Amino acid sequence: MLESDFAILVYGVVVGFSFFGIWFFYDQRDHRRFEKERRKVTFHCIRCSGIYSESRGTSFCSCPMCGHENGRLRF
Ligand SMILES: [Zn+2]
């Protein structure tokens, strides 16, 4: 009887940590996706008036519509 109780306890702990691990993995993944999507730099093309965005860390970027290189939009 004691061995089966121990086995049930070990099973419960393993299942609990598995769910915790899965939750932690997906939470971190979603957080990274959200931050990557949120942190973008906006550019305004002075040639064709287009507005576009690129990932963070770039100060200059070529316009996807006309190819003119623009500086980042500052407010
Ligand atoms: Zn343009």
GROMACS .gro file of C-alpha atoms in nm, residues 3-69:
model
   67
    3GLU     CA    1   0.446   0.177  -0.259
    4SER     CA    2   0.128   0.258  -0.448
    5ASP     CA    3   0.081   0.578  -0.248
    6PHE     CA    4   0.437   0.677  -0.331
    7ALA     CA    5   0.380   0.594  -0.698
    8ILE     CA    6   0.066   0.809  -0.703
    9LEU     CA    7   0.256   1.092  -0.536
   10VAL     CA    8   0.541   1.068  -0.788
   11TYR     CA    9   0.290   1.055  -1.075
   12GLY     CA   10   0.112   1.363  -0.944
   13VAL     CA   11   0.437   1.555  -0.907
   14VAL     CA   12   0.551   1.456  -1.257
   15VAL     CA   13   0.218   1.555  -1.412
   16GLY     CA   14   0.215   1.881  -1.214
   17PHE     CA   15   0.565   1.978  -1.326
   18SER     CA   16   0.480   1.881  -1.682
   19PHE     CA   17   0.184   2.118  -1.686
   20PHE     CA   18   0.393   2.388  -1.522
   21GLY     CA   19   0.668   2.340  -1.782
   22ILE     CA   20   0.421   2.356  -2.071
   23TRP     CA   21   0.257   2.665  -1.926
   24PHE     CA   22   0.593   2.836  -1.872
   25PHE     CA   23   0.713   2.752  -2.225
   26TYR     CA   24   0.402   2.885  -2.399
   27ASP     CA   25   0.386   3.190  -2.176
   28GLN     CA   26   0.745   3.286  -2.261
   29ARG     CA   27   0.689   3.216  -2.630
   30ASP     CA   28   0.380   3.435  -2.642
   31HIS     CA   29   0.559   3.709  -2.450
   32ARG     CA   30   0.848   3.706  -2.701
   33ARG     CA   31   0.605   3.721  -2.993
   34PHE     CA   32   0.415   4.007  -2.836
   35GLU     CA   33   0.732   4.207  -2.763
   36LYS     CA   34   0.867   4.147  -3.112
   37GLU     CA   35   0.543   4.266  -3.266
   38ARG     CA   36   0.507   4.562  -3.031
   39ARG     CA   37   0.858   4.700  -3.058
   40LYS     CA   38   0.867   4.837  -3.407
   41VAL     CA   39   0.997   5.160  -3.551
   42THR     CA   40   0.767   5.362  -3.773
   43PHE     CA   41   0.895   5.535  -4.085
   44HIS     CA   42   0.729   5.798  -4.304
   45CYS     CA   43   0.847   5.817  -4.662
   46ILE     CA   44   0.904   6.178  -4.771
   47ARG     CA   45   0.884   6.083  -5.138
   48CYS     CA   46   0.560   5.883  -5.160
   49SER     CA   47   0.405   5.963  -4.817
   50GLY     CA   48   0.386   5.596  -4.729
   51ILE     CA   49   0.398   5.484  -4.369
   52TYR     CA   50   0.568   5.157  -4.286
   53SER     CA   51   0.738   4.991  -3.993
   54GLU     CA   52   1.041   4.775  -3.931
   55SER     CA   53   1.183   4.592  -3.637
   56ARG     CA   54   1.354   4.788  -3.362
   57GLY     CA   55   1.717   4.886  -3.392
   58THR     CA   56   1.715   5.049  -3.733
   59SER     CA   57   1.739   5.426  -3.775
   60PHE     CA   58   1.716   5.425  -4.152
   61CYS     CA   59   1.512   5.199  -4.373
   62SER     CA   60   1.423   5.189  -4.740
   63CYS     CA   61   1.062   5.241  -4.833
   64PRO     CA   62   0.902   4.918  -4.955
   65MET     CA   63   0.694   5.109  -5.213
   66CYS     CA   64   0.947   5.343  -5.379
   67GLY     CA   65   1.285   5.244  -5.233
   68HIS     CA   66   1.372   5.586  -5.089
   69GLU     CA   67   1.569   5.563  -4.765
   0.00000   0.00000   0.00000
